[in-house]
Structure formats: structure tokens, C-alpha cells
């Protein structure tokens, strides 16, 4: 078994087609000062936030919570720096009932911003497939369990078009003030595994911040999209 703690920090594929970035951050998000920024609701007033979203989109207010754990058929994580693709199957995600950290609108950029902190967010799969890609050859494929755990993860989503909010065009950005843990089953480095795969797994952990940035590109929008559509307002988007 490989387990590693590392310094780090890290749209839905077909949910949020924006950019998704990950940065290590030990500071709170600073409060923006701009004459165009308005706060129509207090961050603790979910009723107000639900009503605002419903009045400025076609979504339907919902009262949550997110199922815990939340089941996900599969996801795909790419680690191109190591020539690896991970495909976890039957994923369970816990810790998606987060705390709203920021909520405002920007009249100049015509966007709504929502930031949510998730604590002890944990995603695990009993069948995580590792595909090692080779030049002009078929990939080598192995499978075992895998998981990732964040003590704290802050996801910030910006949603365009204040007159008719477009969740499917959102952008998601991620910050982790804590130290996430990735665990991979021992089959990925067991005796008999091709040496290039063993080297790739070692590279994944040796370059941990890059690995997490790459692997989480498709997951961050799923996390905050689930929070929004279970806890605040259902936009009718299928989360995959």
C-alpha cells in the first residue's frame, strides 16, 4: 500500500466547462473591494441565497442535504506528467455538506461568486483502474482500490449571466489550506508489475502537487455542483 501526505493544493465534465485551478493556500480568501460588488444575502442565510438563485435562473430551490456518502458511477483523472490515467469505479464521496464562505455578485463582470469550504472530504473507490500510456503501444492496465482525503477544501465557483445564471458555463477554482492524503492499493507496485508503471507511480507521489492538480480537474465541479443542486437550487444538470 502506498500512502503519502504532501504539501499542495490542488468544469462538471459536461457540467462546468470552465477552468479549474489548484493552489496551496494557508490564508483566508480576502474580501474583494469593488464598487460593482453587491452582497444580496448573508453567507449564513441559505433561504435568501436559494431565493436569489431561483429568481435569477430557472433552478428550483432545494433544502438538502447532500447524501452522505454520495454515490458516483465513475470518474476519470488524468496525470499526463506521468503518462497515467486513473478511472475509479463505484466511487463514494463523503463530506459534501460544506459551509458557505462567500457569496456575492459582481455587476461589472456579470457574475455570481459562491465559495464553499468542505471539511474531511473523502472519496474512495474499490476499483480504481490505472492506465499507463505508452508511445505507439496499447496502455498497460492495473486495478486496485484508491482514495483521497482533504481535511479542508475550499471551492470557489463563478457563474455568469446574472439575469439568467448559467451553471453549465461556470468556472471552478480550488484551494486547500490542509494536507490531502492519497492512498493507492499495493497492486500498482506489486512484484511482476512492469518497471515503467512502478516508476510512474513513484513519479505521481514525487510530484504530488502536480498530481493532485491534474487528477482533480473533473472532480471539483462535481463536488460543488452537488452541493448547489442538493442544498441550494436544482439547475437540472446531471452530475457525472
mmCIF file of C-alpha atoms in Angstrom:
data_model
loop_
_atom_site.group_PDB
_atom_site.id
_atom_site.type_symbol
_atom_site.label_atom_id
_atom_site.label_comp_id
_atom_site.label_asym_id
_atom_site.label_seq_id
_atom_site.Cartn_x
_atom_site.Cartn_y
_atom_site.Cartn_z
ATOM 1 C CA UNK A 1 0.000 0.000 0.000
ATOM 2 C CA UNK A 2 1.239 3.448 -0.847
ATOM 3 C CA UNK A 3 0.146 6.320 1.349
ATOM 4 C CA UNK A 4 1.562 9.819 1.173
ATOM 5 C CA UNK A 5 0.955 13.136 2.786
ATOM 6 C CA UNK A 6 2.306 16.082 0.839
ATOM 7 C CA UNK A 7 2.194 19.848 0.709
ATOM 8 C CA UNK A 8 -0.172 21.012 -2.002
ATOM 9 C CA UNK A 9 -3.071 22.251 -3.264
ATOM 10 C CA UNK A 10 -4.886 21.397 -5.947
ATOM 11 C CA UNK A 11 -15.742 22.140 -15.323
ATOM 12 C CA UNK A 12 -18.601 19.093 -14.408
ATOM 13 C CA UNK A 13 -17.187 17.239 -17.348
ATOM 14 C CA UNK A 14 -20.261 18.363 -19.125
ATOM 15 C CA UNK A 15 -21.303 20.316 -16.050
ATOM 16 C CA UNK A 16 -18.883 23.215 -15.816
ATOM 17 C CA UNK A 17 -16.776 23.841 -18.915
ATOM 18 C CA UNK A 18 -14.514 26.417 -17.317
ATOM 19 C CA UNK A 19 -11.020 26.492 -15.969
ATOM 20 C CA UNK A 20 -10.188 24.730 -12.745
ATOM 21 C CA UNK A 21 -7.079 25.611 -10.756
ATOM 22 C CA UNK A 22 -5.493 24.339 -7.582
ATOM 23 C CA UNK A 23 -3.208 26.306 -5.307
ATOM 24 C CA UNK A 24 -1.648 25.755 -1.910
ATOM 25 C CA UNK A 25 -3.004 28.423 0.373
ATOM 26 C CA UNK A 26 -2.649 28.976 4.114
ATOM 27 C CA UNK A 27 -4.599 32.236 4.071
ATOM 28 C CA UNK A 28 -8.285 33.009 4.011
ATOM 29 C CA UNK A 29 -9.796 34.354 0.827
ATOM 30 C CA UNK A 30 -9.553 38.140 1.019
ATOM 31 C CA UNK A 31 -12.714 40.185 0.873
ATOM 32 C CA UNK A 32 -12.845 41.897 -2.532
ATOM 33 C CA UNK A 33 -13.303 45.640 -2.519
ATOM 34 C CA UNK A 34 -15.021 46.872 -5.661
ATOM 35 C CA UNK A 35 -17.780 49.354 -6.256
ATOM 36 C CA UNK A 36 -19.529 46.833 -8.514
ATOM 37 C CA UNK A 37 -19.719 44.079 -5.882
ATOM 38 C CA UNK A 38 -23.004 43.536 -4.035
ATOM 39 C CA UNK A 39 -23.963 41.053 -1.326
ATOM 40 C CA UNK A 40 -27.697 40.365 -1.654
ATOM 41 C CA UNK A 41 -27.598 37.747 1.139
ATOM 42 C CA UNK A 42 -25.623 36.990 4.279
ATOM 43 C CA UNK A 43 -23.484 33.866 3.888
ATOM 44 C CA UNK A 44 -25.385 32.110 6.697
ATOM 45 C CA UNK A 45 -28.815 32.860 5.174
ATOM 46 C CA UNK A 46 -29.386 29.892 2.877
ATOM 47 C CA UNK A 47 -33.061 30.770 2.438
ATOM 48 C CA UNK A 48 -32.101 34.124 0.943
ATOM 49 C CA UNK A 49 -29.439 32.517 -1.264
ATOM 50 C CA UNK A 50 -31.922 29.912 -2.525
ATOM 51 C CA UNK A 51 -34.439 32.588 -3.382
ATOM 52 C CA UNK A 52 -31.841 34.732 -5.127
ATOM 53 C CA UNK A 53 -30.671 31.814 -7.280
ATOM 54 C CA UNK A 54 -34.244 30.868 -8.153
ATOM 55 C CA UNK A 55 -35.179 34.450 -9.058
ATOM 56 C CA UNK A 56 -32.139 34.814 -11.330
ATOM 57 C CA UNK A 57 -32.261 31.449 -13.106
ATOM 58 C CA UNK A 58 -34.584 28.564 -13.936
ATOM 59 C CA UNK A 59 -33.457 26.475 -10.958
ATOM 60 C CA UNK A 60 -35.776 25.156 -8.243
ATOM 61 C CA UNK A 61 -34.943 25.820 -4.553
ATOM 62 C CA UNK A 62 -33.956 22.701 -2.567
ATOM 63 C CA UNK A 63 -33.272 22.184 1.110
ATOM 64 C CA UNK A 64 -30.643 19.413 1.139
ATOM 65 C CA UNK A 65 -28.646 17.812 2.462
ATOM 66 C CA UNK A 66 -26.255 16.111 0.065
ATOM 67 C CA UNK A 67 -26.449 12.314 0.600
ATOM 68 C CA UNK A 68 -23.527 11.137 2.711
ATOM 69 C CA UNK A 69 -21.998 9.179 1.204
ATOM 70 C CA UNK A 70 -22.906 10.243 -2.320
ATOM 71 C CA UNK A 71 -22.514 7.508 -4.935
ATOM 72 C CA UNK A 72 -20.834 8.173 -8.279
ATOM 73 C CA UNK A 73 -20.662 5.570 -11.060
ATOM 74 C CA UNK A 74 -17.181 6.564 -12.133
ATOM 75 C CA UNK A 75 -14.851 9.436 -12.795
ATOM 76 C CA UNK A 76 -11.656 9.956 -14.766
ATOM 77 C CA UNK A 77 -8.489 11.562 -13.513
ATOM 78 C CA UNK A 78 -5.580 12.418 -15.748
ATOM 79 C CA UNK A 79 -1.934 12.608 -14.681
ATOM 80 C CA UNK A 80 -0.251 13.407 -18.019
ATOM 81 C CA UNK A 81 3.062 14.295 -16.418
ATOM 82 C CA UNK A 82 3.352 10.594 -15.507
ATOM 83 C CA UNK A 83 1.572 9.241 -18.637
ATOM 84 C CA UNK A 84 -1.173 7.861 -16.378
ATOM 85 C CA UNK A 85 -4.977 7.918 -16.411
ATOM 86 C CA UNK A 86 -6.987 6.844 -13.345
ATOM 87 C CA UNK A 87 -10.578 5.592 -13.769
ATOM 88 C CA UNK A 88 -12.163 4.997 -10.336
ATOM 89 C CA UNK A 89 -15.398 2.938 -10.463
ATOM 90 C CA UNK A 90 -18.233 2.875 -7.873
ATOM 91 C CA UNK A 91 -16.949 5.956 -6.084
ATOM 92 C CA UNK A 92 -18.368 7.029 -2.717
ATOM 93 C CA UNK A 93 -17.917 10.638 -1.614
ATOM 94 C CA UNK A 94 -18.404 11.895 1.939
ATOM 95 C CA UNK A 95 -18.227 15.393 3.374
ATOM 96 C CA UNK A 96 -20.091 17.382 0.714
ATOM 97 C CA UNK A 97 -22.350 19.263 3.145
ATOM 98 C CA UNK A 98 -19.998 22.192 3.416
ATOM 99 C CA UNK A 99 -20.087 25.702 4.836
ATOM 100 C CA UNK A 100 -20.641 28.771 2.635
ATOM 101 C CA UNK A 101 -17.624 31.063 2.932
ATOM 102 C CA UNK A 102 -18.530 33.764 0.419
ATOM 103 C CA UNK A 103 -21.484 34.837 -1.726
ATOM 104 C CA UNK A 104 -21.679 37.966 -3.858
ATOM 105 C CA UNK A 105 -22.455 39.314 -7.314
ATOM 106 C CA UNK A 106 -20.251 41.493 -9.495
ATOM 107 C CA UNK A 107 -22.225 43.864 -11.733
ATOM 108 C CA UNK A 108 -19.139 44.727 -13.792
ATOM 109 C CA UNK A 109 -18.206 41.148 -14.701
ATOM 110 C CA UNK A 110 -21.860 40.000 -14.683
ATOM 111 C CA UNK A 111 -21.038 37.030 -12.456
ATOM 112 C CA UNK A 112 -22.134 35.448 -9.212
ATOM 113 C CA UNK A 113 -19.467 34.039 -6.897
ATOM 114 C CA UNK A 114 -20.026 31.289 -4.349
ATOM 115 C CA UNK A 115 -17.287 29.803 -2.182
ATOM 116 C CA UNK A 116 -17.852 26.689 -0.050
ATOM 117 C CA UNK A 117 -15.490 25.050 2.405
ATOM 118 C CA UNK A 118 -15.651 21.265 2.726
ATOM 119 C CA UNK A 119 -14.052 19.615 5.736
ATOM 120 C CA UNK A 120 -12.970 15.978 5.812
ATOM 121 C CA UNK A 121 -13.969 15.447 2.203
ATOM 122 C CA UNK A 122 -13.265 11.812 1.364
ATOM 123 C CA UNK A 123 -13.637 9.982 -1.959
ATOM 124 C CA UNK A 124 -12.868 6.282 -2.342
ATOM 125 C CA UNK A 125 -13.139 3.572 -4.986
ATOM 126 C CA UNK A 126 -12.678 -0.202 -4.588
ATOM 127 C CA UNK A 127 -11.930 -0.477 -8.312
ATOM 128 C CA UNK A 128 -9.543 2.247 -9.410
ATOM 129 C CA UNK A 129 -8.068 1.432 -12.826
ATOM 130 C CA UNK A 130 -4.605 2.750 -13.612
ATOM 131 C CA UNK A 131 -3.780 3.017 -17.319
ATOM 132 C CA UNK A 132 -0.135 3.653 -18.178
ATOM 133 C CA UNK A 133 0.094 5.088 -21.700
ATOM 134 C CA UNK A 134 2.970 4.092 -23.972
ATOM 135 C CA UNK A 135 4.141 5.562 -27.255
ATOM 136 C CA UNK A 136 2.712 3.650 -30.237
ATOM 137 C CA UNK A 137 1.545 0.796 -27.955
ATOM 138 C CA UNK A 138 -1.578 -0.168 -26.075
ATOM 139 C CA UNK A 139 -1.675 1.018 -22.442
ATOM 140 C CA UNK A 140 -0.788 -1.186 -19.510
ATOM 141 C CA UNK A 141 -3.791 -1.535 -17.164
ATOM 142 C CA UNK A 142 -3.933 -2.461 -13.470
ATOM 143 C CA UNK A 143 -6.635 -2.038 -10.845
ATOM 144 C CA UNK A 144 -6.859 -1.787 -7.069
ATOM 145 C CA UNK A 145 -8.510 0.450 -4.502
ATOM 146 C CA UNK A 146 -7.761 4.155 -4.209
ATOM 147 C CA UNK A 147 -8.847 7.146 -2.138
ATOM 148 C CA UNK A 148 -8.241 10.836 -1.496
ATOM 149 C CA UNK A 149 -8.973 12.753 1.681
ATOM 150 C CA UNK A 150 -8.965 16.524 2.295
ATOM 151 C CA UNK A 151 -9.100 17.919 5.813
ATOM 152 C CA UNK A 152 -10.173 21.217 4.231
ATOM 153 C CA UNK A 153 -11.017 22.120 0.659
ATOM 154 C CA UNK A 154 -12.396 25.490 -0.467
ATOM 155 C CA UNK A 155 -14.104 25.501 -3.860
ATOM 156 C CA UNK A 156 -14.962 28.819 -5.496
ATOM 157 C CA UNK A 157 -17.392 28.858 -8.401
ATOM 158 C CA UNK A 158 -18.198 31.833 -10.620
ATOM 159 C CA UNK A 159 -21.490 31.655 -12.544
ATOM 160 C CA UNK A 160 -22.026 34.044 -15.474
ATOM 161 C CA UNK A 161 -25.090 35.991 -16.657
ATOM 162 C CA UNK A 162 -26.836 37.478 -13.615
ATOM 163 C CA UNK A 163 -30.157 37.808 -15.464
ATOM 164 C CA UNK A 164 -30.225 34.064 -16.182
ATOM 165 C CA UNK A 165 -27.460 32.273 -14.272
ATOM 166 C CA UNK A 166 -25.728 29.620 -16.399
ATOM 167 C CA UNK A 167 -24.327 26.903 -14.122
ATOM 168 C CA UNK A 168 -23.192 24.872 -17.124
ATOM 169 C CA UNK A 169 -20.822 27.710 -18.092
ATOM 170 C CA UNK A 170 -19.298 28.074 -14.637
ATOM 171 C CA UNK A 171 -15.659 28.106 -13.657
ATOM 172 C CA UNK A 172 -14.370 26.354 -10.539
ATOM 173 C CA UNK A 173 -11.223 27.126 -8.575
ATOM 174 C CA UNK A 174 -9.860 25.128 -5.632
ATOM 175 C CA UNK A 175 -7.722 25.907 -2.588
ATOM 176 C CA UNK A 176 -6.609 23.578 0.179
ATOM 177 C CA UNK A 177 -5.102 25.026 3.360
ATOM 178 C CA UNK A 178 -4.655 21.474 4.655
ATOM 179 C CA UNK A 179 -2.614 18.485 3.508
ATOM 180 C CA UNK A 180 -4.574 15.934 1.449
ATOM 181 C CA UNK A 181 -3.800 12.238 1.517
ATOM 182 C CA UNK A 182 -3.884 9.904 -1.486
ATOM 183 C CA UNK A 183 -3.827 6.146 -0.926
ATOM 184 C CA UNK A 184 -3.307 3.603 -3.693
ATOM 185 C CA UNK A 185 -3.527 -0.159 -3.360
ATOM 186 C CA UNK A 186 -0.352 -2.237 -3.474
ATOM 187 C CA UNK A 187 -1.185 -3.992 -6.764
ATOM 188 C CA UNK A 188 0.032 -0.936 -8.648
ATOM 189 C CA UNK A 189 3.598 -1.596 -7.490
ATOM 190 C CA UNK A 190 3.488 -5.330 -6.659
ATOM 191 C CA UNK A 191 6.033 -7.833 -7.887
ATOM 192 C CA UNK A 192 5.516 -8.542 -11.581
ATOM 193 C CA UNK A 193 4.246 -5.057 -12.430
ATOM 194 C CA UNK A 194 6.153 -3.581 -15.354
ATOM 195 C CA UNK A 195 9.040 -1.367 -14.185
ATOM 196 C CA UNK A 196 7.769 1.654 -16.131
ATOM 197 C CA UNK A 197 4.483 1.501 -14.202
ATOM 198 C CA UNK A 198 6.312 1.349 -10.888
ATOM 199 C CA UNK A 199 8.359 4.352 -11.941
ATOM 200 C CA UNK A 200 5.179 6.210 -12.981
ATOM 201 C CA UNK A 201 3.555 5.607 -9.580
ATOM 202 C CA UNK A 202 6.711 6.841 -7.874
ATOM 203 C CA UNK A 203 6.616 9.935 -10.095
ATOM 204 C CA UNK A 204 2.981 10.537 -9.119
ATOM 205 C CA UNK A 205 3.946 10.862 -5.450
ATOM 206 C CA UNK A 206 7.264 12.600 -6.052
ATOM 207 C CA UNK A 207 5.383 15.374 -7.882
ATOM 208 C CA UNK A 208 2.369 15.363 -5.580
ATOM 209 C CA UNK A 209 1.103 18.960 -6.062
ATOM 210 C CA UNK A 210 1.110 18.498 -9.849
ATOM 211 C CA UNK A 211 -0.602 15.115 -9.497
ATOM 212 C CA UNK A 212 -3.481 16.500 -7.428
ATOM 213 C CA UNK A 213 -3.987 19.473 -9.738
ATOM 214 C CA UNK A 214 -4.297 17.130 -12.699
ATOM 215 C CA UNK A 215 -6.402 14.409 -11.073
ATOM 216 C CA UNK A 216 -8.973 16.785 -9.586
ATOM 217 C CA UNK A 217 -9.824 18.720 -12.759
ATOM 218 C CA UNK A 218 -13.013 16.710 -13.315
ATOM 219 C CA UNK A 219 -13.887 16.273 -9.643
ATOM 220 C CA UNK A 220 -14.014 19.796 -8.209
ATOM 221 C CA UNK A 221 -17.053 20.805 -10.311
ATOM 222 C CA UNK A 222 -18.826 17.595 -9.280
ATOM 223 C CA UNK A 223 -18.286 18.418 -5.614
ATOM 224 C CA UNK A 224 -19.556 21.997 -5.665
ATOM 225 C CA UNK A 225 -22.205 21.173 -8.284
ATOM 226 C CA UNK A 226 -23.573 18.509 -5.940
ATOM 227 C CA UNK A 227 -23.597 20.966 -3.044
ATOM 228 C CA UNK A 228 -25.506 23.575 -5.070
ATOM 229 C CA UNK A 229 -28.070 21.179 -6.567
ATOM 230 C CA UNK A 230 -28.818 19.380 -3.286
ATOM 231 C CA UNK A 231 -28.516 22.245 -0.794
ATOM 232 C CA UNK A 232 -29.438 25.425 -2.644
ATOM 233 C CA UNK A 233 -31.086 25.231 -6.057
ATOM 234 C CA UNK A 234 -31.541 22.436 -8.608
ATOM 235 C CA UNK A 235 -30.497 23.567 -12.083
ATOM 236 C CA UNK A 236 -31.497 20.219 -13.585
ATOM 237 C CA UNK A 237 -27.954 19.315 -14.600
ATOM 238 C CA UNK A 238 -26.899 15.682 -14.474
ATOM 239 C CA UNK A 239 -23.785 15.373 -12.345
ATOM 240 C CA UNK A 240 -21.370 12.763 -13.683
#
